Coordinates of C-alpha atoms and ligand atoms in Angstrom, one line a residue:
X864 CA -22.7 3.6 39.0
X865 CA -20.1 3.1 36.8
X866 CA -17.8 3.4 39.7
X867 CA -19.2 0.5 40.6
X868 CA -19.5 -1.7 37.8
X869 CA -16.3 -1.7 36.7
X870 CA -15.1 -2.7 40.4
X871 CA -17.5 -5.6 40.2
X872 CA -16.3 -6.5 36.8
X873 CA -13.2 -9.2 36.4
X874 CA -10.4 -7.5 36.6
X875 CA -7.8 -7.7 34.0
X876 CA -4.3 -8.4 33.6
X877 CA -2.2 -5.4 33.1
X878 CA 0.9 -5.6 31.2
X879 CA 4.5 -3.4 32.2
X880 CA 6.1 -1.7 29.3
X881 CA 9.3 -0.3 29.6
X882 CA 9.6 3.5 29.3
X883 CA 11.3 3.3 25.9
X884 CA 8.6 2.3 24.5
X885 CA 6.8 5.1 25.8
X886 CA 9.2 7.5 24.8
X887 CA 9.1 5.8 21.2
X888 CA 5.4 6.2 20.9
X889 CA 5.6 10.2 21.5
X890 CA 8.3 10.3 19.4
X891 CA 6.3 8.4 16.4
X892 CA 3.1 10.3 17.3
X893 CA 5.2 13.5 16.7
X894 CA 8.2 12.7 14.3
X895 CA 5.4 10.9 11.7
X896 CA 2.8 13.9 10.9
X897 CA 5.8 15.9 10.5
X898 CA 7.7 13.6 8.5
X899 CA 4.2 13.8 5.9
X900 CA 4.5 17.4 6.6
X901 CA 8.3 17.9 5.3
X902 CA 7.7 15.7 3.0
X903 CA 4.6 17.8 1.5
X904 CA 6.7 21.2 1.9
X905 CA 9.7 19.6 -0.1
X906 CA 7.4 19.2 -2.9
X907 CA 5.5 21.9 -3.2
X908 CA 8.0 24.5 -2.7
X909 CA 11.2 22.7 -3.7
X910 CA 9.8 20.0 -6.6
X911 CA 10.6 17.5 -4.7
X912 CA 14.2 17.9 -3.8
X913 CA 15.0 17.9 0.4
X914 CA 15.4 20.4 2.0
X915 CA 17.6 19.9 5.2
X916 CA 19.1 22.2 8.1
X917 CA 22.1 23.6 6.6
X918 CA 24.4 22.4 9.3
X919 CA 24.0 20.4 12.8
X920 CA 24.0 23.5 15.4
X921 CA 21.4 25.2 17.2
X922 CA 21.1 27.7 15.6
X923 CA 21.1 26.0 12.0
X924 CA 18.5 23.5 13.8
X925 CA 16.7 26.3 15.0
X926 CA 16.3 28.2 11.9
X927 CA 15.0 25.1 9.8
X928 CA 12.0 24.2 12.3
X929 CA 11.3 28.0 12.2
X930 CA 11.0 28.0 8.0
X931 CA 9.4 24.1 8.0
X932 CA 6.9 25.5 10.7
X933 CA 5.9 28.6 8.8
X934 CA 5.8 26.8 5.6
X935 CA 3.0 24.2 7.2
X936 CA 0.9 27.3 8.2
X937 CA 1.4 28.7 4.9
X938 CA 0.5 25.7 2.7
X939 CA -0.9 23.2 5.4
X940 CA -3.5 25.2 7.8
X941 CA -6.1 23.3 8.6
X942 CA -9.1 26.0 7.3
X943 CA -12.7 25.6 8.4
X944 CA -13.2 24.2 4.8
X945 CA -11.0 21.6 4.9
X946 CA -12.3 20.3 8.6
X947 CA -15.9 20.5 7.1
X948 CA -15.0 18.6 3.5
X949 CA -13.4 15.8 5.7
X950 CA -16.0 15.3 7.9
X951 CA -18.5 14.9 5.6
X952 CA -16.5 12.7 3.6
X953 CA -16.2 10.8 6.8
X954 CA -20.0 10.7 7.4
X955 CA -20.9 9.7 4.2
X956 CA -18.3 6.9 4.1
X957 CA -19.9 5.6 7.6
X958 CA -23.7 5.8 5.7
X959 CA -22.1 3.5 2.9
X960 CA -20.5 1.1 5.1
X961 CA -23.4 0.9 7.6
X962 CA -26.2 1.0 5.2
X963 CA -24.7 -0.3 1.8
X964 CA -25.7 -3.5 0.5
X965 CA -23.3 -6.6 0.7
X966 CA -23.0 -10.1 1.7
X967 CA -22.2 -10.9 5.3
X968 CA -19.1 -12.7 6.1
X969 CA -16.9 -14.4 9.5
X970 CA -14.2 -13.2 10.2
X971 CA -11.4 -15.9 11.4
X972 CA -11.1 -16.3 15.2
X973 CA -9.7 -14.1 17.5
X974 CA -7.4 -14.0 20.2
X975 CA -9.9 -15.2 23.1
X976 CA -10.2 -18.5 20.8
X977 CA -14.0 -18.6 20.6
X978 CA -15.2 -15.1 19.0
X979 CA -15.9 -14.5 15.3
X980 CA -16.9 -11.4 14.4
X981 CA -20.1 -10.8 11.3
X982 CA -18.1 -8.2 8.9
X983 CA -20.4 -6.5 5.7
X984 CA -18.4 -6.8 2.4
X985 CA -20.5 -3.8 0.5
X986 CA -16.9 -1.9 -0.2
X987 CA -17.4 -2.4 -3.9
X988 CA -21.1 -0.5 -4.0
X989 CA -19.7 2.1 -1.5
X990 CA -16.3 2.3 -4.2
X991 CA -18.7 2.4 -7.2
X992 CA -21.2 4.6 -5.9
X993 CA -18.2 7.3 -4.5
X994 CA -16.7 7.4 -7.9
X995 CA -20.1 8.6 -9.8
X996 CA -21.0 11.2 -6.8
X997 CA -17.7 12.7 -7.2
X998 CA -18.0 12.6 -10.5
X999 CA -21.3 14.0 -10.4
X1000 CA -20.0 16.5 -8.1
X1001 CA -17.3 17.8 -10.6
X1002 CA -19.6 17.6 -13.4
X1003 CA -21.9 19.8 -11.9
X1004 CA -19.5 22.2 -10.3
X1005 CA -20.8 21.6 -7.0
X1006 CA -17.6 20.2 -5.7
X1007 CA -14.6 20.1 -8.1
X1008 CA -11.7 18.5 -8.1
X1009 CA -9.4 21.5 -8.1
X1010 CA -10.8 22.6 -4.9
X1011 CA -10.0 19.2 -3.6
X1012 CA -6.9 19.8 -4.9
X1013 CA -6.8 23.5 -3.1
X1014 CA -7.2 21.4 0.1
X1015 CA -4.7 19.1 -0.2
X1016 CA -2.2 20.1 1.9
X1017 CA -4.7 21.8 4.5
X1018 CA -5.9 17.9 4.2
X1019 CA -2.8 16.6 5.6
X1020 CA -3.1 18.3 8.9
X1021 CA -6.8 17.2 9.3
X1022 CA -6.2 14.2 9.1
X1023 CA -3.8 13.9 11.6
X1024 CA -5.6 16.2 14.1
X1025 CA -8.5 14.0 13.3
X1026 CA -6.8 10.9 14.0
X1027 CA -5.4 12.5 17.6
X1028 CA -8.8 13.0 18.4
X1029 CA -10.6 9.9 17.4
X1030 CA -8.3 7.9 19.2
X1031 CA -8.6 10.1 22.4
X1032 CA -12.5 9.5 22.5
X1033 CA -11.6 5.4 22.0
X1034 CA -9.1 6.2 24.7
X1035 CA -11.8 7.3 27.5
X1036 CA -14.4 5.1 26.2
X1037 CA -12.2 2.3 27.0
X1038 CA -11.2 3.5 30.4
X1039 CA -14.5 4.7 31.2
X1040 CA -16.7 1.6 30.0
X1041 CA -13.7 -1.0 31.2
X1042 CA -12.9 -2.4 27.8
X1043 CA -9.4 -2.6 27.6
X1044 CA -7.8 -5.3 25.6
X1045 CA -4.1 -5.7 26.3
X1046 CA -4.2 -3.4 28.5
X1047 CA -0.8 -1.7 29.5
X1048 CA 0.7 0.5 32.5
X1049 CA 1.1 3.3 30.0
X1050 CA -1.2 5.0 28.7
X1051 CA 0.7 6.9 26.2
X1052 CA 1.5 3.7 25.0
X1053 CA -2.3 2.5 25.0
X1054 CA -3.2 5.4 23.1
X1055 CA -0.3 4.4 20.7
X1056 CA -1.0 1.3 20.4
X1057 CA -4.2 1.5 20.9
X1058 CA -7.2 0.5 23.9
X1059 CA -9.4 -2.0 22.0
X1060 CA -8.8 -4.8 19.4
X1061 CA -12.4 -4.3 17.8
X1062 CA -14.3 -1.3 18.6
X1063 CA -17.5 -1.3 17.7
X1064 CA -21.3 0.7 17.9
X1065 CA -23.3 -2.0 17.6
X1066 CA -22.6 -3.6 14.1
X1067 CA -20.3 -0.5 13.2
X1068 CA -17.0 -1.8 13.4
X1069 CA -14.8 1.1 14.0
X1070 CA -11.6 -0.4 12.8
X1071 CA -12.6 -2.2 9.7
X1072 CA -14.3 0.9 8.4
X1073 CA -11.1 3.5 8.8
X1074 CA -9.0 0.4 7.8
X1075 CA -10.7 0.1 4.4
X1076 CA -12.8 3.3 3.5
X1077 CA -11.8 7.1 4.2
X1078 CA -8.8 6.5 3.9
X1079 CA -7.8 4.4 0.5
X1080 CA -10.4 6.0 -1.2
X1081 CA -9.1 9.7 -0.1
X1082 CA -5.5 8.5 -1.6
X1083 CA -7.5 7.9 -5.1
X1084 CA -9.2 11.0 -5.2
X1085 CA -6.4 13.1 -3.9
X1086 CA -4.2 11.3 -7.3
X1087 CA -7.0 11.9 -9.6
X1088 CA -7.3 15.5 -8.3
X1089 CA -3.6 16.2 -8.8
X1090 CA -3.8 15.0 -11.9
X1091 CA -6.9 17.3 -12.8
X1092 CA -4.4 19.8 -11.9
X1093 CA -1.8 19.3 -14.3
X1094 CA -5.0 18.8 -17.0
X1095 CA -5.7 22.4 -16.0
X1096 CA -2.6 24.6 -15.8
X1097 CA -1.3 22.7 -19.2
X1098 CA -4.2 21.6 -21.0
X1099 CA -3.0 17.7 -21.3
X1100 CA -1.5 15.3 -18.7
X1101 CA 2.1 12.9 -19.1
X1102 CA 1.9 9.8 -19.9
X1103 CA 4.1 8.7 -16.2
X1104 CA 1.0 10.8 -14.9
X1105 CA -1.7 8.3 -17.2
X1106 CA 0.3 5.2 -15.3
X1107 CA 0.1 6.3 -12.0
X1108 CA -3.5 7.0 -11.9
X1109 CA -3.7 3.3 -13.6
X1110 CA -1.6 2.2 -10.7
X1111 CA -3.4 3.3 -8.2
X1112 CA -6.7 2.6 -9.5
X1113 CA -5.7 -1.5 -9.6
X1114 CA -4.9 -0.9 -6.1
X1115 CA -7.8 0.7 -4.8
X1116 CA -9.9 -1.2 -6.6
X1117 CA -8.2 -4.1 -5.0
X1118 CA -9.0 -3.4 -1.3
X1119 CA -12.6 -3.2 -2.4
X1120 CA -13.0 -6.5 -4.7
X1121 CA -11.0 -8.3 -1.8
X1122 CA -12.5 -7.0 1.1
X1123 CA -13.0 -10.4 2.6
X1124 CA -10.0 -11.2 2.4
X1125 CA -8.6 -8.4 4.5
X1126 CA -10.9 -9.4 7.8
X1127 CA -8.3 -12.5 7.6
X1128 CA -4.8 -10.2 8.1
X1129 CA -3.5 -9.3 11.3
X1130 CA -4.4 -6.0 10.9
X1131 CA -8.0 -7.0 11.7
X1132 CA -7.0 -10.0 14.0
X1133 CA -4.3 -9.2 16.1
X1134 CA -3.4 -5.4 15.8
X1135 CA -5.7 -2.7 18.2
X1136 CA -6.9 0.2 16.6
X1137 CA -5.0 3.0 18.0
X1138 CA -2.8 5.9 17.0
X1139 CA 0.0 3.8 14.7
X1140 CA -2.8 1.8 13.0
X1141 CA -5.7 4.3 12.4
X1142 CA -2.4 7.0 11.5
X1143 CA -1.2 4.9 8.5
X1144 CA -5.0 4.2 7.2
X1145 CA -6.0 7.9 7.7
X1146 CA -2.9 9.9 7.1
X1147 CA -0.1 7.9 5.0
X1148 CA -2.4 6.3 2.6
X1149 CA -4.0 9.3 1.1
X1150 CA -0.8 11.4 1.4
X1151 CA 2.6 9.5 1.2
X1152 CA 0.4 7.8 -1.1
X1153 CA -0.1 10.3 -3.4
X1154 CA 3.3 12.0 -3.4
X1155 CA 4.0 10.2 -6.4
X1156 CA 1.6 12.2 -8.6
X1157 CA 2.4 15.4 -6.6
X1158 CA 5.7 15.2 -7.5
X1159 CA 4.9 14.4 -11.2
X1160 CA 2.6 17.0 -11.3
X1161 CA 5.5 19.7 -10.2
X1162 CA 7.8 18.1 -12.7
X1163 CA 5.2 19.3 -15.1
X1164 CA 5.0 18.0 -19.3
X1165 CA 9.0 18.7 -19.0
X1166 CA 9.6 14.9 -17.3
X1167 CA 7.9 12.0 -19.9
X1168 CA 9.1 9.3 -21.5
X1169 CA 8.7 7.9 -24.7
X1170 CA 5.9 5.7 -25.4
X1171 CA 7.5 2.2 -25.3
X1172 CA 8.9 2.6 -21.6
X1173 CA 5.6 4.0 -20.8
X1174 CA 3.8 0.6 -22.0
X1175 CA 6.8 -1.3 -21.1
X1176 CA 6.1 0.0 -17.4
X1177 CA 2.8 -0.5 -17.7
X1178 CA 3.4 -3.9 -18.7
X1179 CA 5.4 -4.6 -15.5
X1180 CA 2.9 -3.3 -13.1
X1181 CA 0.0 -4.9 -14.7
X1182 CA 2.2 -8.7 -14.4
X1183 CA 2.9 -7.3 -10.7
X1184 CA -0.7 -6.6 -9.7
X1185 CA -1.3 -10.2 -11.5
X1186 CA 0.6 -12.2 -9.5
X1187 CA -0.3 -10.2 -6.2
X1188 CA -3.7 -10.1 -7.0
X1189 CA -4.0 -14.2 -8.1
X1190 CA -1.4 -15.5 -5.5
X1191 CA -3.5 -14.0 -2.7
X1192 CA -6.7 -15.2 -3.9
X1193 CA -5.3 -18.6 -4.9
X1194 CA -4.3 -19.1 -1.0
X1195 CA -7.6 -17.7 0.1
X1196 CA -9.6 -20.1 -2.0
X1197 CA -7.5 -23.5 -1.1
X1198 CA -8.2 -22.1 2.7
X1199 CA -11.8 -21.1 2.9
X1200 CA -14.3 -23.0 3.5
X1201 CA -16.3 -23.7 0.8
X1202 CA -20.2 -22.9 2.4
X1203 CA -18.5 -19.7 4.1
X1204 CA -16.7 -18.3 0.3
X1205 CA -17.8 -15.1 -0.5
X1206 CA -17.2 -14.4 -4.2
X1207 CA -14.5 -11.7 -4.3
X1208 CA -16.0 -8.4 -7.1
X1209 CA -14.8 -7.4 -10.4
X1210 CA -12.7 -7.9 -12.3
X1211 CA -12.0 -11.8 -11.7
X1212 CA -8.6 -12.7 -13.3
X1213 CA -7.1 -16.0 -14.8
X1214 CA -5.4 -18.2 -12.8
X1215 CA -6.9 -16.5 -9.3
X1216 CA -8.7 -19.8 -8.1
X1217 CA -6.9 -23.6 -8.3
X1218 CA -9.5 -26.5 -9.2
X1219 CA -8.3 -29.5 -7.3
X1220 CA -4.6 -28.3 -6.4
X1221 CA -2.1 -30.4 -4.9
X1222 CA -1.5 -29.5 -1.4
X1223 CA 0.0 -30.8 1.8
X1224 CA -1.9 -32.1 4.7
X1225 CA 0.0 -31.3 8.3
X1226 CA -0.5 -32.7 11.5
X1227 CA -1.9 -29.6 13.0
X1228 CA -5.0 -30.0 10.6
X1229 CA -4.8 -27.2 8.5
X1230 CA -3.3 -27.7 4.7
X1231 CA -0.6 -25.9 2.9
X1232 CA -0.8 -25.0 -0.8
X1233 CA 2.0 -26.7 -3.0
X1234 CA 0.4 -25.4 -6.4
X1235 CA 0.1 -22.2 -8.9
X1236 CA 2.5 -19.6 -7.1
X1237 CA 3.2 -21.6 -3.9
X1238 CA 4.7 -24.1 -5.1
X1239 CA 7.8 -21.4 -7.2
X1240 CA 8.3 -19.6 -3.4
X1241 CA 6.4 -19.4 0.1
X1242 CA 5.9 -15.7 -1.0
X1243 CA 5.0 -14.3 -3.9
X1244 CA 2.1 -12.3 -2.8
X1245 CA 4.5 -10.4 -0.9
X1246 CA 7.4 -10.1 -4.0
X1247 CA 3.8 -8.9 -6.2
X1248 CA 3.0 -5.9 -3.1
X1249 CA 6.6 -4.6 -3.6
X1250 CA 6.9 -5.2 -7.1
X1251 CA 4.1 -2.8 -7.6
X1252 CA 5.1 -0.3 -4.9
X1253 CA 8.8 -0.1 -6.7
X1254 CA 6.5 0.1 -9.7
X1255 CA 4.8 3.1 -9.1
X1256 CA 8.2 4.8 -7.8
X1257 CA 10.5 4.0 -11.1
X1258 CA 7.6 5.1 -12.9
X1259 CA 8.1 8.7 -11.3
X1260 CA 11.8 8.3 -12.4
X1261 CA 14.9 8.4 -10.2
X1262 CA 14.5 12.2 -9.7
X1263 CA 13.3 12.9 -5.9
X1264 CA 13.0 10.3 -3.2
X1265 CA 9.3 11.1 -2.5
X1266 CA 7.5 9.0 -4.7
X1267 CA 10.0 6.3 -3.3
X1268 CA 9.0 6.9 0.7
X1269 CA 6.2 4.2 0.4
X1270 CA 8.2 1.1 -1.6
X1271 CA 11.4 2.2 0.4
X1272 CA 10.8 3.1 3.9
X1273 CA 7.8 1.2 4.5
X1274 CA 7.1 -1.7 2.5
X1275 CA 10.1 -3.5 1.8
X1276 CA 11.2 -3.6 5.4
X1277 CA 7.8 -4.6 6.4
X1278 CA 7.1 -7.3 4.2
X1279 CA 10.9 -8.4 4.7
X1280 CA 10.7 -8.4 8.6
X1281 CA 7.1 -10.6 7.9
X1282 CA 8.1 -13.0 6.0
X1283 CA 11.1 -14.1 8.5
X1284 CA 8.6 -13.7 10.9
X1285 CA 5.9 -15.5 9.5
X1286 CA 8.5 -18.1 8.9
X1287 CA 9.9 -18.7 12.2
X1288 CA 6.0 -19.0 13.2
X1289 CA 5.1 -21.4 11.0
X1290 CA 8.5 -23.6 12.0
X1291 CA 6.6 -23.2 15.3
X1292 CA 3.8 -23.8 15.0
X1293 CA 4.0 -27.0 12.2
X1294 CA 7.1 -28.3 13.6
X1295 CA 8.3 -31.4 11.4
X1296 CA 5.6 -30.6 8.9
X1297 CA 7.3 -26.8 7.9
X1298 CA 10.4 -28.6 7.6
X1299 CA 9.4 -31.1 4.9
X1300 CA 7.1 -28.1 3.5
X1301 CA 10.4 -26.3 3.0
X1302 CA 11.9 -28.7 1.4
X1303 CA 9.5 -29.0 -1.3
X1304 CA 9.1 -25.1 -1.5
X1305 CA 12.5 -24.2 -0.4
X1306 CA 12.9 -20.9 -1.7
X1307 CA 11.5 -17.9 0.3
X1308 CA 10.4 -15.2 -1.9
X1309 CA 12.2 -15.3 -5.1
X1310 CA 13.0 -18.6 -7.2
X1311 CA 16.2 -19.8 -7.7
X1312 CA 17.7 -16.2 -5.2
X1313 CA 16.2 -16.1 -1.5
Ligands
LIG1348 P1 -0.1 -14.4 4.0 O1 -1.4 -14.1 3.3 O2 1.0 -14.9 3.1 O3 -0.4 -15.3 5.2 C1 0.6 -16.0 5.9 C2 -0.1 -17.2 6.6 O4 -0.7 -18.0 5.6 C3 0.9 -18.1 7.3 O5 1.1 -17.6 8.6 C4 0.1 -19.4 7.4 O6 -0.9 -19.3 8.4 C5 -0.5 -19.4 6.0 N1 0.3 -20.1 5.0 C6 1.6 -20.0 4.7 N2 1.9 -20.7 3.7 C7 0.8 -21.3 3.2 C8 0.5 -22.2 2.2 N3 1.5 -22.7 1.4 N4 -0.7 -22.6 2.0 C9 -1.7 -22.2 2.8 N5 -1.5 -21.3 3.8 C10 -0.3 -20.9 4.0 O7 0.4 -13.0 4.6 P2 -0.2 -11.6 5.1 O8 -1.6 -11.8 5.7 O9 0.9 -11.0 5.9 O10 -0.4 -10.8 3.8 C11 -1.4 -10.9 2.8 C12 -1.2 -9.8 1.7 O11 -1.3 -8.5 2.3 C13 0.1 -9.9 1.0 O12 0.0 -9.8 -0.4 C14 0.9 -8.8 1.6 O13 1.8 -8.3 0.6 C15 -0.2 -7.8 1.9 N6 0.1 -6.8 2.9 C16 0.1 -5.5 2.7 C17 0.5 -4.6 3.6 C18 0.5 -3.1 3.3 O14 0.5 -2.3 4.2 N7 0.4 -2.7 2.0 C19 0.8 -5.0 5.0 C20 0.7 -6.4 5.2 C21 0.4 -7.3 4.2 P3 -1.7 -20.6 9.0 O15 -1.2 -21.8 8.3 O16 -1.4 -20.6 10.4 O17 -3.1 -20.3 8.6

């Protein structure tokens, strides 16, 4: 039967991919869990300091994949525990995001030009109602935070065995149900890349849920579980170890309070949920993420500061998350429609909605903001994202690259590649009208530098 439905359905255009693509996908699939690994092994067992082959032959190679390997059994297996903790954080996740309540939103229209997918913005209940059960949890010795903490590294390889396998079932429901989107000649590259844009049971949309809520919310617990950690082995915590879990918090709490907002990036648009995507929400979030406060914590009371850089830093981050936070929200205000606005959660901050700004109408319909941030640079809520992630590494001090992996070899060239992207598009797309926009706004990202 199925045999024959799929012949009878249309069938769909298949595109070629060259083989180095394929080749890079395997190469990602395998180099990235054990980049998180290495990185987790240099930290626990060297404070955070690399450790590397000791030369470039064979043998030398040889003998460092043997000692990183037995290391990730050591400090990484994935125990019976750890499987069962992750999939019941998983389930109940799925029951808040299913069954949570929360106003119903559009998303914006996708690639076939017509669709608009219904999305439920009940992150903040499901963010609210996590932090008192784990809490409660805790409390009640039921589930503390240093076993969380015990788990950790087993964690790391859930996580990614987890995501291998969730993206294999995707993988044969697409092929066996015909649902490809963007479908390709390999399927290695498929599964990399990933079989459908918006995979969904019914009104469970698989994507938008791992996007927004196993994942960020596992990074918060994991830092606030490390930090429990350094609470119990020296009966107080640093002050750089108060500031991260500040950090962090602003930024979780983020996702959740702008949840709308995020069914409007390219993430949920454009990209297919498939190994790269549901790898960084699943496995680099919670983990690279969190290597900031793992390194703090194996520096121990011996690394601090004194009080003024500590506020001073704190300072910085909280003008950071400001302008990232208000820059965002001031585009997403000018450009929603008013009878579709969904009122982003707490905490509301000054400046985050313009009344009446001035603005530029194009030809292609659409306007473009010339007030509050954009009218200083055409990017600002990208300088605010990396602001915070060099933030949160300077805060960890200039001792060991790890807390530096996220800001460094992720963000900054990703926001950087973007924006020239996003502005050649936009030349493209609005023609005549980018040009004169430019000139009004000519600077890119900083004022009066790029
Ligand atoms: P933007 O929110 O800046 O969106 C760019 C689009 O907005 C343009 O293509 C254009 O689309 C429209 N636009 C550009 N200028 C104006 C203007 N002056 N007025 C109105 N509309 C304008 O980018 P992203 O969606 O990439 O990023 C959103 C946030 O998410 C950023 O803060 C970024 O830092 C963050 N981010 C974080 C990532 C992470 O992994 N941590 C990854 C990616 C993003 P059009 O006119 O066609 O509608």
């Amino acid at each position: 039967m199925a045999a024959s439905a799929s012949s009878r359905a249309t069938p769909k255009k298949v595109e070629h991919v060259s083989w180095l693509f394929t080749l890079g996908s395997i190469f990602s699939m395998f180099g990235g869990p054990l980049f998180i690994l290495w990185c987790f092994v240099c930290l626990e067992t060297n404070k955070g300091s690399m450790i590397l082959p000791e030369a470039l032959t064979v043998d030398a190679l040889k003998n460092f994949f043997v000692f990183l390997l037995g290391e990730i059994h050591r400090i990484a297996y994935p125990s019976a525990k750890a499987v069962t903790v992750y999939l019941s954080w998983v389930a109940l996740q799925a029951v808040f995001f299913h069954f949570g309540p929360g106003p119903v939103g559009k998303g914006k229209v996708l690639e076939d030009g017509k669709t608009r997918l219904s999305y439920k913005y009940n992150g903040q209940f499901a963010w609210f109602s996590t932090l008192a059960i784990v809490a409660g949890l805790h409390l009640s010795g039921v589930f503390t935070l240093s076993e969380l903490f015990a788990l950790y590294g087993p964690m790391i390889t859930v996580t990614n065995l987890f995501t291998a396998v969730l993206i294999a079932v995707l993988l044969v429901w697409a092929a066996v149900a015909n649902k490809w989107d963007r479908q390709s000649d390999s399927i290695v590259y498929d599964y990399f890349m990933g079989p459908m844009l918006n995979p969904r049971i019914g009104s469970f949309d698989i994507k938008f849920f791992f996007e927004l809520r196993p994942g960020i919310m596992n990074w918060f617990f994991n830092t606030v579980a490390i930090a429990y950690k350094m609470y119990e082995e020296n009966g107080t915590i640093s002050k750089p170890m108060i500031l991260i879990i500040y950090m962090h918090l602003c930024f979780v709490n983020a996702c959740y309070k702008g949840e709308s907002s995020v069914v409007q990036t390219m993430d949920i648009v454009y990209e297919k949920f498939g190994w790269m995507l549901c790898w960084l929400d699943l496995c680099v979030v919670p983990f690279i993420f969190s290597f900031q406060p793992y390194y703090l914590y194996k520096m121990g009371l011996a690394f601090d500061y004194a009080l003024p850089i500590a506020i001073g830093l704190g300072l910085l981050h909280t003008f950071a998350y400001w302008m990232f936070d208000t820059a965002n929200s001031q585009k997403d205000y000018f450009r929603e429609d008013p009878k579709e606005w969904i009122e982003k959660g707490f905490p509301q901050l000054y400046w985050g909605k313009l009344e009446n700004p001035k603005y530029m109408q194009t030809k292609r319909g659409t306007k473009l903001l010339i007030d509050g941030w954009w009218k200083y640079a055409r990017h600002l809520n990208y300088v605010g994202d990396m602001l915070l992630a060099w933030t949160w590494g300077v805060t960890c001090g200039f001792g060991s690259v790890f807390p530096y992996v996220y800001a460094a070899c992720y963000l900054t060239p990703l926001l950087i590649h973007r924006e020239r992207r996003d502005n050649r598009d936009c030349a493209a797309k609005y023609g005549k009208d980018w040009e004169e926009y430019c000139k009004i706004v000519p600077y890119r990202m900083i004022p009066y530098v790029y």
